[in-house]
Short mmCIF file of C-alpha atoms and ligand atoms in Angstrom, two decimals:
data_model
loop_
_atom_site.label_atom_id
_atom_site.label_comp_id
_atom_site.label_asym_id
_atom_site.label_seq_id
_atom_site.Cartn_x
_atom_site.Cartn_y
_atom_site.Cartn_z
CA UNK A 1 -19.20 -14.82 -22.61
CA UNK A 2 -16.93 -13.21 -20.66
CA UNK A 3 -17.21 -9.40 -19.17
CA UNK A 4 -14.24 -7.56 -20.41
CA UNK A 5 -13.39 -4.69 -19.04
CA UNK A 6 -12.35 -1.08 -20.90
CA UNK A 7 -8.85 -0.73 -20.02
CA UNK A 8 -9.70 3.11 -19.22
CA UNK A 9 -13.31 3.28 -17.68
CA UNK A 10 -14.77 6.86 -19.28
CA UNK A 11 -16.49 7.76 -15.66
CA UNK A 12 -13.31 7.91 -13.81
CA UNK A 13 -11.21 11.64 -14.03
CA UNK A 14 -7.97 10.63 -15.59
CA UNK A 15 -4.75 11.84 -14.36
CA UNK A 16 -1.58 12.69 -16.39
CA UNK A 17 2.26 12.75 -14.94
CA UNK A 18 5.30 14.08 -16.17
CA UNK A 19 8.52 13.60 -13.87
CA UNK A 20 11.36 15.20 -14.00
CA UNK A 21 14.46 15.05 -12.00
CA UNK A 22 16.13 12.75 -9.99
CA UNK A 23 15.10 8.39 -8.81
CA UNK A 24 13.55 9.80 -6.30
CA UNK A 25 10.94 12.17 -8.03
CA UNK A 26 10.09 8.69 -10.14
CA UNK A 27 8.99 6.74 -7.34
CA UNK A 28 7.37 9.99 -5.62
CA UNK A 29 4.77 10.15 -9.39
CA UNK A 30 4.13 6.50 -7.86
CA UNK A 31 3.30 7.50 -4.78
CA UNK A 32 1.17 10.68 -6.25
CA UNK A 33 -0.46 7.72 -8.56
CA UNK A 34 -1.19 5.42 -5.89
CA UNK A 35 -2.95 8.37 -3.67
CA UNK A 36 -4.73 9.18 -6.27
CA UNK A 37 -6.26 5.84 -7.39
CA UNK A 38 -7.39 5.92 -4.34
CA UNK A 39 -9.46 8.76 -4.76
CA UNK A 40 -10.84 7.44 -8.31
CA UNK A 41 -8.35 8.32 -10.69
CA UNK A 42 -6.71 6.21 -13.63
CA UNK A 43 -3.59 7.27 -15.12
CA UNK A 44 -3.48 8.20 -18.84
CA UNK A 45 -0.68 8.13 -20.92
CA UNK A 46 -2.06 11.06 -23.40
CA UNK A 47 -2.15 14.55 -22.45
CA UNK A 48 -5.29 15.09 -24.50
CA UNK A 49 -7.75 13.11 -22.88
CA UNK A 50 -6.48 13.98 -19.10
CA UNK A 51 -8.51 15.76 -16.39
CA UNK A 52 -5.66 16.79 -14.44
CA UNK A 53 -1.91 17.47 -15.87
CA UNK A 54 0.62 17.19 -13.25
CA UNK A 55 4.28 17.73 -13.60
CA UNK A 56 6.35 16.11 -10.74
CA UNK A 57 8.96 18.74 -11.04
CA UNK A 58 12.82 19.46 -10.27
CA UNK A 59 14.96 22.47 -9.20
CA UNK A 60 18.40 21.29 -9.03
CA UNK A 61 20.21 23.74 -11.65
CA UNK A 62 18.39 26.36 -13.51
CA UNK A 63 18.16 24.51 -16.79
CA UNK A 64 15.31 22.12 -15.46
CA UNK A 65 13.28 24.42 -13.95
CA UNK A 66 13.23 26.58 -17.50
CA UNK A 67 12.54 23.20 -19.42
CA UNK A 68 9.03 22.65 -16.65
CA UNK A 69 8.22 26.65 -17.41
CA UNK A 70 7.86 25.86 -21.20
CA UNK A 71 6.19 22.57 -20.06
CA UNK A 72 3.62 24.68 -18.53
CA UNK A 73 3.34 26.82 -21.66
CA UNK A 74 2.18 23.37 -23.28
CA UNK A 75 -0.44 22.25 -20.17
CA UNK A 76 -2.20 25.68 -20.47
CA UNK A 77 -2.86 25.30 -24.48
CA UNK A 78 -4.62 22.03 -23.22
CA UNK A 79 -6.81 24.69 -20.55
CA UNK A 80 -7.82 26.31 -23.90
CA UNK A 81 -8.83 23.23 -25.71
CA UNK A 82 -11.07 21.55 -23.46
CA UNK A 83 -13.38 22.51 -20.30
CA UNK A 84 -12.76 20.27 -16.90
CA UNK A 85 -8.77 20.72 -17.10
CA UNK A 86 -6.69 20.97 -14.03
CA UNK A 87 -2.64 22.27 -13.98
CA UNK A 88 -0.78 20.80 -10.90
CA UNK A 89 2.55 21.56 -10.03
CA UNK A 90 4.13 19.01 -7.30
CA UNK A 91 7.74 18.73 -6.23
CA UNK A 92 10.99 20.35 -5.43
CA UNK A 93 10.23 23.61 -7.59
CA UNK A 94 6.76 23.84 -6.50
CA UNK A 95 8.21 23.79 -2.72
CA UNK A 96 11.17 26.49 -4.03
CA UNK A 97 8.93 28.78 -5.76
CA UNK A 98 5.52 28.20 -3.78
CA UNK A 99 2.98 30.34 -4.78
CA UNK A 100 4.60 32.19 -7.25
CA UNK A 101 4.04 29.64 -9.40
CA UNK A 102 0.54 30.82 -9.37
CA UNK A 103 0.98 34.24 -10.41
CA UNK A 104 -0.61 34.20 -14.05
CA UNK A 105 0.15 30.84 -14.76
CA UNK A 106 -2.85 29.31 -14.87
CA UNK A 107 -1.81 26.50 -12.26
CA UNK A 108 -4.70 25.31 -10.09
CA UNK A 109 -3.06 23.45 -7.88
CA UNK A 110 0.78 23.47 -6.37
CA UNK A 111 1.93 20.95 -3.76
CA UNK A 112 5.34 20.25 -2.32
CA UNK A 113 6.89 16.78 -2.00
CA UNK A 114 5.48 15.76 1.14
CA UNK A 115 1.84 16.85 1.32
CA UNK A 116 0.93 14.85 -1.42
CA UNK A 117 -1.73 13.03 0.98
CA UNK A 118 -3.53 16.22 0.55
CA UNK A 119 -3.57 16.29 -3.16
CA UNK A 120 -7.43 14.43 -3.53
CA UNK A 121 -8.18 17.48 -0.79
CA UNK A 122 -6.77 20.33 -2.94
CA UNK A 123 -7.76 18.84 -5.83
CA UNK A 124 -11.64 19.08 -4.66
CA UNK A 125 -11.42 22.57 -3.61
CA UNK A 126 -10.27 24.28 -6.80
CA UNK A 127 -12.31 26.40 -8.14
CA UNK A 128 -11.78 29.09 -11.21
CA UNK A 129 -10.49 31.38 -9.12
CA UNK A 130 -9.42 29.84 -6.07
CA UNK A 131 -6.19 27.81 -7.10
CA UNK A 132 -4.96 25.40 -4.02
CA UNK A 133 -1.25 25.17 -2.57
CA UNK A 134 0.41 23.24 0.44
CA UNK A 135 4.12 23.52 0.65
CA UNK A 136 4.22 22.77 4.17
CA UNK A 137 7.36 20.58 4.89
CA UNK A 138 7.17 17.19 7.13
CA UNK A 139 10.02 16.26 9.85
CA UNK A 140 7.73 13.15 9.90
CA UNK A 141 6.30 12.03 6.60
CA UNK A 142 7.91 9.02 4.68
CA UNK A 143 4.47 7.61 2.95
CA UNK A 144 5.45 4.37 4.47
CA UNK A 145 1.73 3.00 4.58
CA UNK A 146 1.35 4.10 1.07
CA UNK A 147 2.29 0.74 -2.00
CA UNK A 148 3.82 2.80 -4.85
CA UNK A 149 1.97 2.23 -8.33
CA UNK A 150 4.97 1.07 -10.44
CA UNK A 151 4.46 3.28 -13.88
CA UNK A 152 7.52 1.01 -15.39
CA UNK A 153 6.85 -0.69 -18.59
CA UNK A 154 8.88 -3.94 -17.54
CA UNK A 155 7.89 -5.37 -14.33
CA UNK A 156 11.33 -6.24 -13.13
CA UNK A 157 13.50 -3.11 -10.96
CA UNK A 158 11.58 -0.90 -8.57
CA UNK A 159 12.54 2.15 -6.52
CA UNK A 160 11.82 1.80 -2.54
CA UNK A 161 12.43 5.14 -0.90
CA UNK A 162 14.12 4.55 2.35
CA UNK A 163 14.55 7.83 4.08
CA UNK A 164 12.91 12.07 2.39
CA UNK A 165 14.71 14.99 2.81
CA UNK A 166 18.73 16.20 3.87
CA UNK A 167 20.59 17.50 6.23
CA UNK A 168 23.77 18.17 4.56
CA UNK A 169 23.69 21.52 3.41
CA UNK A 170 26.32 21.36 0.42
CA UNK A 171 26.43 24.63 -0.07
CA UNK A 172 25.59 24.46 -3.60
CA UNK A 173 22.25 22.49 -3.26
CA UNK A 174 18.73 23.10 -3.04
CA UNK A 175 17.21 19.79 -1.83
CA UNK A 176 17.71 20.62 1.87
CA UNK A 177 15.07 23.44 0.94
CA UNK A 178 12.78 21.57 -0.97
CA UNK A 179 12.87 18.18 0.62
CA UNK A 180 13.42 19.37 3.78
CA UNK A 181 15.00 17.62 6.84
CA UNK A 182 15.98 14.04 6.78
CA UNK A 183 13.82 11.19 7.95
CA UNK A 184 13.83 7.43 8.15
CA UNK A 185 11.57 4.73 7.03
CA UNK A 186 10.55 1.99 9.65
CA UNK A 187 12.46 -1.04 8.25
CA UNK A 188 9.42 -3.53 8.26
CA UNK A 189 7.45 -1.20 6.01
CA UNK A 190 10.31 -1.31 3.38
CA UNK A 191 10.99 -5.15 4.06
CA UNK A 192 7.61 -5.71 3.07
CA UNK A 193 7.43 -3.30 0.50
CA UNK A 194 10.48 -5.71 -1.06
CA UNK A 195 8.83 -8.77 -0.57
CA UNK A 196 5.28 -7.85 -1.94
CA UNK A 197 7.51 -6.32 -5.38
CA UNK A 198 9.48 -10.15 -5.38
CA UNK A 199 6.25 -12.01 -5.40
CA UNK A 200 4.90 -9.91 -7.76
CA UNK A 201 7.54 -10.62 -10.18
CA UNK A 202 10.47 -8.11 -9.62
CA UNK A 203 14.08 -8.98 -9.54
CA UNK A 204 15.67 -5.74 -9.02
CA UNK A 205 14.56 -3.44 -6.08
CA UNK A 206 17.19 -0.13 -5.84
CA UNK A 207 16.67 1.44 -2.31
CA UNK A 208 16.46 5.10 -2.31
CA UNK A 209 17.61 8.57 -0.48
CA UNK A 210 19.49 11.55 -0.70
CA UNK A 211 22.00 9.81 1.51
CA UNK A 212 21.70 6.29 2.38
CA UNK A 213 24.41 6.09 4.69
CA UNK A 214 22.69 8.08 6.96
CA UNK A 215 19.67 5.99 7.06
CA UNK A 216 18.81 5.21 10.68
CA UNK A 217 15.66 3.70 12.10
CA UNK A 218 15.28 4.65 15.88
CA UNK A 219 12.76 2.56 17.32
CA UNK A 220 11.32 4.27 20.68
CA UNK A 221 9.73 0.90 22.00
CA UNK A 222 13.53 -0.80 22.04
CA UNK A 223 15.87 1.67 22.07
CA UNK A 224 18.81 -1.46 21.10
CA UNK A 225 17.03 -2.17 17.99
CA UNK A 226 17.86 0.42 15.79
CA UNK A 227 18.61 -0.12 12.35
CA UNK A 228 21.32 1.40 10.34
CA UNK A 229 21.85 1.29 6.63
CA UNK A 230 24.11 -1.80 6.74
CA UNK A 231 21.62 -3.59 8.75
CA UNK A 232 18.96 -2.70 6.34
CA UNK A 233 21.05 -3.75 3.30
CA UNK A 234 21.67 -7.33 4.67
CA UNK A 235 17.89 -7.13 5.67
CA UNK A 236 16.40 -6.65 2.13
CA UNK A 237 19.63 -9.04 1.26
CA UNK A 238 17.79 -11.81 2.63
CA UNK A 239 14.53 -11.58 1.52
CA UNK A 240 15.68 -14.02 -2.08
CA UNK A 241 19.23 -14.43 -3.35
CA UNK A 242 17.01 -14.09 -6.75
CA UNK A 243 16.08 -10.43 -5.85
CA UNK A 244 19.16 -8.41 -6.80
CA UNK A 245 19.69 -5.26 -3.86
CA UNK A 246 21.23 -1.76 -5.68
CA UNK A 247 20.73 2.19 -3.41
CA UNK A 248 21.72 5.37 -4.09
CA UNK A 249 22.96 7.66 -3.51
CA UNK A 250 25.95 7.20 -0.84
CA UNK A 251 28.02 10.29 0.25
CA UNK A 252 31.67 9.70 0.46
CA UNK A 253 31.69 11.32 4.06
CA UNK A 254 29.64 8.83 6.08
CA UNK A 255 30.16 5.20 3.36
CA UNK A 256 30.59 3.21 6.44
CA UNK A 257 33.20 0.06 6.24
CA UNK A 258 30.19 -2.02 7.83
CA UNK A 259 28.38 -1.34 4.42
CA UNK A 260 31.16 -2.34 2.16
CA UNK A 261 32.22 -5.16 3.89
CA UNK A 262 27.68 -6.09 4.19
CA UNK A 263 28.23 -5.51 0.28
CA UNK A 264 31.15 -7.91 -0.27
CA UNK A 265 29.22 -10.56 1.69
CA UNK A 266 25.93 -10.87 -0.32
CA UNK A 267 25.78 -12.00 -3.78
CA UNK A 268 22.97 -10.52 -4.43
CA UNK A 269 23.68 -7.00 -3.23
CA UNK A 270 24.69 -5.31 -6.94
CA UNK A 271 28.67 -4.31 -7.00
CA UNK A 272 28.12 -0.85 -7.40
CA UNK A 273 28.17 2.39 -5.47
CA UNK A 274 27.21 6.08 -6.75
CA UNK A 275 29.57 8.09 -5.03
CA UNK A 276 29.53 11.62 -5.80
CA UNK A 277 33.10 12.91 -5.71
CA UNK A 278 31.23 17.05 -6.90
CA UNK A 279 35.29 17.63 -7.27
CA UNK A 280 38.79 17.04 -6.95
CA UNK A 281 39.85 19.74 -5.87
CA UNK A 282 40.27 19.84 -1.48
CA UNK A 283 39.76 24.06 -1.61
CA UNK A 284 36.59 23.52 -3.45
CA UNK A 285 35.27 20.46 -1.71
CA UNK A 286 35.62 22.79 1.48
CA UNK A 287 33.49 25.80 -0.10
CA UNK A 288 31.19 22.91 -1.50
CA UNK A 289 30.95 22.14 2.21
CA UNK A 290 30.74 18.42 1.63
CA UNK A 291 32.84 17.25 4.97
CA UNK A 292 35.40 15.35 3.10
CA UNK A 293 38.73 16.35 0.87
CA UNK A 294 40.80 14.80 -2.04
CA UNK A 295 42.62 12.26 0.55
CA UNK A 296 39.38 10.88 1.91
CA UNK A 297 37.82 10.69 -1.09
CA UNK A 298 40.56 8.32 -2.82
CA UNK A 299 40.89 6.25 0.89
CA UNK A 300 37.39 5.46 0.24
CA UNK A 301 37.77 4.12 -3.17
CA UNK A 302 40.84 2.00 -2.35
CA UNK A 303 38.40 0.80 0.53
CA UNK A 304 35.57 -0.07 -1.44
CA UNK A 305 38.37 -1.83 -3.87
CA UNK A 306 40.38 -3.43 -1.52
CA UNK A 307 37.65 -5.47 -0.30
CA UNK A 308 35.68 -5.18 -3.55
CA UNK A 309 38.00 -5.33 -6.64
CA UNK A 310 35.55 -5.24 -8.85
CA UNK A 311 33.28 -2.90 -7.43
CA UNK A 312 31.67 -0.55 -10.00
CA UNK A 313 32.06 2.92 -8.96
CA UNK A 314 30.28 5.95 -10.52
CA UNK A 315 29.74 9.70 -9.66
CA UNK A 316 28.91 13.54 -10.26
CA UNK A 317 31.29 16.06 -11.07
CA UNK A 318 30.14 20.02 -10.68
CA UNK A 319 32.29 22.34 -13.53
CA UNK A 320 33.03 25.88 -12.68
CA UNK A 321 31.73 26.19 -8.89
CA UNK A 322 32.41 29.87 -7.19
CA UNK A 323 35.92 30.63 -7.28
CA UNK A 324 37.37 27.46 -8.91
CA UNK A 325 40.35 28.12 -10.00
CA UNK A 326 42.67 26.57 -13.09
CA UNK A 327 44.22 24.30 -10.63
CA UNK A 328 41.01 23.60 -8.59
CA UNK A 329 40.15 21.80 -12.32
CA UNK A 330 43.05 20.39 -13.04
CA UNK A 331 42.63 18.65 -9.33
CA UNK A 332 39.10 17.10 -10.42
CA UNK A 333 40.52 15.53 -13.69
CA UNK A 334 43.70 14.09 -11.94
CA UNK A 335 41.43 12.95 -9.35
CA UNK A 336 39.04 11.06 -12.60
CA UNK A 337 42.15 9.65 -14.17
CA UNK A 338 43.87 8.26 -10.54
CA UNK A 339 40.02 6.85 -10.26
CA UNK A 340 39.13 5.91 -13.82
CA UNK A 341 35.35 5.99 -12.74
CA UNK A 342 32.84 3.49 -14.80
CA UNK A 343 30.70 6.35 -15.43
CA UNK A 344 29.54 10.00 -14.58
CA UNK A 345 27.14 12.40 -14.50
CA UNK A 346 28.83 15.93 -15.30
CA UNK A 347 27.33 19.56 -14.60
CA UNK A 348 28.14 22.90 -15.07
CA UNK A 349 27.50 24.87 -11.47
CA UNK A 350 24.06 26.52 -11.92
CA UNK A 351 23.18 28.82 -8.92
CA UNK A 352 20.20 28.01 -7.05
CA UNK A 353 18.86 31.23 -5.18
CA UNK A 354 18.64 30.77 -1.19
CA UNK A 355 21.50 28.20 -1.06
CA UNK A 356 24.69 28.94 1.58
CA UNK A 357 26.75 29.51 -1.96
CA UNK A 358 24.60 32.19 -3.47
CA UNK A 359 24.67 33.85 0.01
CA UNK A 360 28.33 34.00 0.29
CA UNK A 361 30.22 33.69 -2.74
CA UNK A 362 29.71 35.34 -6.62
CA UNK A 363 29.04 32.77 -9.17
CA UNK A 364 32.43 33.93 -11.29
CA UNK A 365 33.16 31.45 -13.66
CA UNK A 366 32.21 33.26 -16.56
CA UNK A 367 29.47 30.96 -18.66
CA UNK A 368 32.12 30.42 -22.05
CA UNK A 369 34.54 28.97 -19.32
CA UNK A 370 32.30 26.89 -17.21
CA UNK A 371 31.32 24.95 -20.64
CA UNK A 372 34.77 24.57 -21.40
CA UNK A 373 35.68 23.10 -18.09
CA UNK A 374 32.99 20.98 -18.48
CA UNK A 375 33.73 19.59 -22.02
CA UNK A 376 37.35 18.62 -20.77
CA UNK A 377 35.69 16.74 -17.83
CA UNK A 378 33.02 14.80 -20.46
CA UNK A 379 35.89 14.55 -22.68
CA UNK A 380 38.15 12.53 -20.18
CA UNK A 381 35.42 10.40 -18.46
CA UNK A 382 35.01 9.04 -21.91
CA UNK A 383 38.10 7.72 -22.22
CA UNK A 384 38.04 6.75 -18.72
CA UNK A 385 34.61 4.70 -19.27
CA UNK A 386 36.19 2.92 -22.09
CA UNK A 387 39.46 2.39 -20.19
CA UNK A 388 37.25 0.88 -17.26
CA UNK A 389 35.37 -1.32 -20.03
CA UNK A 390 38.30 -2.33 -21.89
CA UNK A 391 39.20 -4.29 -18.50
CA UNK A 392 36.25 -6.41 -18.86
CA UNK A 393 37.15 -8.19 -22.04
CA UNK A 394 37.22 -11.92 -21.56
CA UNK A 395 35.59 -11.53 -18.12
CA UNK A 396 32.10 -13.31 -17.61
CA UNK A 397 28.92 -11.67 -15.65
CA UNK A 398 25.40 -12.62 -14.92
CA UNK A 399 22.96 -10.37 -15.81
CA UNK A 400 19.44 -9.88 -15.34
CA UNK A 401 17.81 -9.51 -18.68
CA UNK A 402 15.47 -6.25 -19.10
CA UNK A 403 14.51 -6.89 -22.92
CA UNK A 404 15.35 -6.18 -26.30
CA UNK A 405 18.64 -3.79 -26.63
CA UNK A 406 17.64 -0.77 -28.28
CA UNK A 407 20.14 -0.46 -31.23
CA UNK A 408 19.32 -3.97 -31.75
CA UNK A 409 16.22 -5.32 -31.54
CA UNK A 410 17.29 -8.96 -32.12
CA UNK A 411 19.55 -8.97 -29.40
CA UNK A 412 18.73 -8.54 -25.49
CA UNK A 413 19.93 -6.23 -23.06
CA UNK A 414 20.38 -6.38 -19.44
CA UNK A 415 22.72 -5.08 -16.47
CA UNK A 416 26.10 -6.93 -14.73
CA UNK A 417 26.05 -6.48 -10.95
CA UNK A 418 28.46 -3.09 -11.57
CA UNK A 419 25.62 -1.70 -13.44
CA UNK A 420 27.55 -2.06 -16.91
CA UNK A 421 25.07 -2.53 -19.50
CA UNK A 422 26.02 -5.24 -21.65
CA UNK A 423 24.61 -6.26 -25.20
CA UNK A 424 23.95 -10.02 -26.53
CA UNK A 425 22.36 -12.69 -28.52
CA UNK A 426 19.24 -14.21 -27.27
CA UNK A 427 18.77 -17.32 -26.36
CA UNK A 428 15.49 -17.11 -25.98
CA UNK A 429 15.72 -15.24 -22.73
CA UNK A 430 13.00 -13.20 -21.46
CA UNK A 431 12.55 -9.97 -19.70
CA UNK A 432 13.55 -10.74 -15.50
CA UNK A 433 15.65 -13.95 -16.26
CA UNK A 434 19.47 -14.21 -15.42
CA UNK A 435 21.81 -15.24 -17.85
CA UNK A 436 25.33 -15.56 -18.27
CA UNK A 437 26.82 -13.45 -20.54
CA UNK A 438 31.19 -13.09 -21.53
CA UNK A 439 32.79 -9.71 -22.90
CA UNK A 440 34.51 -9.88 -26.23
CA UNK A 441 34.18 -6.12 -27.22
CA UNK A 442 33.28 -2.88 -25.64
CA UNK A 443 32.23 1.02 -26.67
CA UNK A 444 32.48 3.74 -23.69
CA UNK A 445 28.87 2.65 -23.02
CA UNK A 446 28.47 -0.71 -23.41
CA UNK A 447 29.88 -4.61 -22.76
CA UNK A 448 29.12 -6.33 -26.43
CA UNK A 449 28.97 -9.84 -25.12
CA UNK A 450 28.17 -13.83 -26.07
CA UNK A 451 25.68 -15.30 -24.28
CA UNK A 452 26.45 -18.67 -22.24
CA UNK A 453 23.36 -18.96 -21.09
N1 5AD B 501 24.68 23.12 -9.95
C1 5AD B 501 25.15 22.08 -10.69
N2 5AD B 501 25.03 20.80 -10.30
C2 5AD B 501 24.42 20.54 -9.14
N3 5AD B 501 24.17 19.40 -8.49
C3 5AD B 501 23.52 19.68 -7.35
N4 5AD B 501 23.35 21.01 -7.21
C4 5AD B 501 23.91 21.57 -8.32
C5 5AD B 501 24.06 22.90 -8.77
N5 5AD B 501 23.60 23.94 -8.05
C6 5AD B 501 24.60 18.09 -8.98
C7 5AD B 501 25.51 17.39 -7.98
C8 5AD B 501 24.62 16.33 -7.40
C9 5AD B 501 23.72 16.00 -8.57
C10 5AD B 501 22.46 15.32 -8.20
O1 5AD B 501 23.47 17.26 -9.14
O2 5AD B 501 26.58 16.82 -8.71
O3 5AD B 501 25.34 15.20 -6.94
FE1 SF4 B 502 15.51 15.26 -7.10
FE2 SF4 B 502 17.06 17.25 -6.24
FE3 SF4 B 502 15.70 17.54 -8.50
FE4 SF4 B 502 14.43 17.53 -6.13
S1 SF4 B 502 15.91 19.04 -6.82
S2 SF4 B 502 13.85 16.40 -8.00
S3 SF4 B 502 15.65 16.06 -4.98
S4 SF4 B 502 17.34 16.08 -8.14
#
């Protein structure tokens, strides 16, 4: 007979992760997971039976960080149940809020997003009243030796992180503060990091960083080598024309022609860019401080379409920032309907305390207002999503199938190189297999399709 293993050995401490946030916080709880397998741990997917509770956490508008508070409400109740509990707090708002996050919270242990090499360390040295904490930023880390334990359910797309941290400064923004400054990873660790996820059975790697476009590997051996996003694309491009290539998040100031046209020239590199427009309006884009205005911003996207017509392109549009005016709005819709996007992702300004904005200008657009703004904008991007669908009809795609659609379990699911989701009948398809699918109805959402096999 064989020896089968428990799937959870009892002796081992077990470790539980929430993440919140953005891509990049996922494949960071990877990174946490992978360090700490290393030190003995195996991840659990219940709260109740976990020896340590962390929550990979995010401070981009206020609203997150007040869903992780009441998070930690929950993890403490668990501190009351059972003996041999630890509370850690890791990422972006443990670096903003440091140790005030210990103050009478019961966390044992906070730590920032690039110490988390140090985790086993703190984790060892807690004791009931000696809670552990090391926010210290990196100009250097990138985790580049370290193979990210996928915590996916299907096997098939992967984040690689390609460059931490940001030095834009939009003035709106905390990441500079809690990711700190911006550093590359050396190519060959990512290459491989590619090629180990294809022969493992991925098909869909998405290459990660606050802004890709600035991603530059400086070699100090030979200086002529360096490596710049483009070059890293094409790269990666190589490794399979099987292994579909998608990144984000590009910044419409430094999306460099040599990308696009590296884009155009590999099938396999998806038809998509995330391009966060923030707003329409030139006055606010300058407060914003995000380097580009209105004009540059639509050059770009007849770029990208001139040599891509079919290019998906998607962004993030910030309602109500200091001082917007009625005009300053009505610039950011005109600016959505000239560029019918396929999709958004739509905020109300929150402040963040210690950015350039809360320094120097009031946060004035009363609450009532800021939602309103901010309907209008969700409002119109629907109709521009199904606009931007409705051009798809008849039009046929290959997508990568991830599994059963969720409305409909008896059909499958899967992406088209612009990142449309589309719907359709099996064929007997399974998860990571490419089929050929053709549009004959759409919603805002989704491409309802036949399958051609
Ligand atoms: N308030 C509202 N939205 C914000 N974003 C970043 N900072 C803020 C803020 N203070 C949005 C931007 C960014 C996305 C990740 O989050 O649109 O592109
Ligand atoms: Fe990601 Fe920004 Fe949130 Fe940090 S603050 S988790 S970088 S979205």
């Amino acid at each position: 007979m064989t020896d089968i293993k428990p799937i959870i050995d009892p002796t081992k401490p077990k470790v539980y992760i929430e993440t919140y946030g953005c891509q990049m916080n996922v494949n960071d709880s990877e990174v946490i997971l992978s360090i700490l397998q290393n030190a003995g741990y195996v991840l659990t997917e219940d709260m109740d039976q976990a020896n340590l509770i962390l929550a990979n956490t995010c401070s981009i508008r206020d609203n997150a960080e007040q869903r992780i508070w009441g998070r930690i409400d929950q993890f403490k109740l668990q501190k009351k149940k059972r003996d041999n509990v630890l509370i850690g707090i890791v990422g972006c708002m443990a670096e903003r809020l440091k140790d005030r996050l210990l103050d009478g919270h019961d966390v044992d242990i906070v730590a920032g997003p690039d110490s988390y090499r140090s985790l086993p360390g703190l984790i060892a040295a807690v004791r009931p009243d000696s809670p552990q904490i090391n926010v210290m930023l990196s100009h250097e880390e990138t985790y580049a030796d370290i193979s990210p334990v996928r915590m996916d359910k299907n096997g098939i797309s992967a984040f690689i992180s390609i460059m931490r941290g940001c030095n834009n400064v939009c003035s709106y923004c905390v990441v500079p503060y809690t990711r700190g400054a911006e550093r590359s990873r050396d190519p060959q660790t990512i290459l491989n990091e590619a090629q180990q996820l294809f022969e493992n059975g991925y098909k869909e790697i998405t290459l990660l960083g606050q802004n890709v476009d600035s991603y530059l590997w400086k070699d100090a051996q030979t200086p002529d080598k360096d490596v710049n996003f483009a070059q890293l694309l094409e790269m990666v491009a190589k490794i399979d024309p099987d292994l579909r290539v998608r990144f984000s998040t590009s910044h419409p100031k430094d999306i460099s022609d040599e990308v696009i046209y590296t884009m155009a020239m590999y099938p396999n590199i998806c038809k998509h860019i995330h391009l966060p427009v923030q707003s329409g309006s030139s006055v606010m884009l300058e407060k914003m401080r995000r380097k580009y205005d209105r004009e540059w911003y639509l050059e770009r996207v007849r770029k990208i379409r001139s040599v891509i017509p079919d290019c998906g392109i998607t962004t993030d549009v910030i309602a109500g920032f200091c001082g917007e005016t009625l005009q300053d709005h009505q610039d950011t819709l005109s600016l959505m309907e000239e560029v019918v996007f396929d999709s958004a992702f739509m905020f109300a300004y929150s402040e963040r305390p210690g950015t350039l904005a809360s320094r120097k200008y009031p946060d004035d657009i009363p609450y009532q207002e800021k939602t309103r703004r901010l309907n209008e904008i969700i409002a119109l991007q629907g109709r521009m999503s199904l606009k931007s669908n409705e051009k798809e009809i008849g039009k046929e795609f290959r997508v990568l199938v991830e599994g059963p659609s969720k409305k409909n379990p008896d059909e499958l699911c899967g992406r088209a190189s612009n990142n449309k989701m589309c719907v359709f009948p099996s064929l007997g398809e399974k998860p990571g297999d490419y089929t050929h699918v053709k549009v004959e109805s759409v919603t805002s959402a989704t491409l309802i399709c036949s399958n051609l096999g």
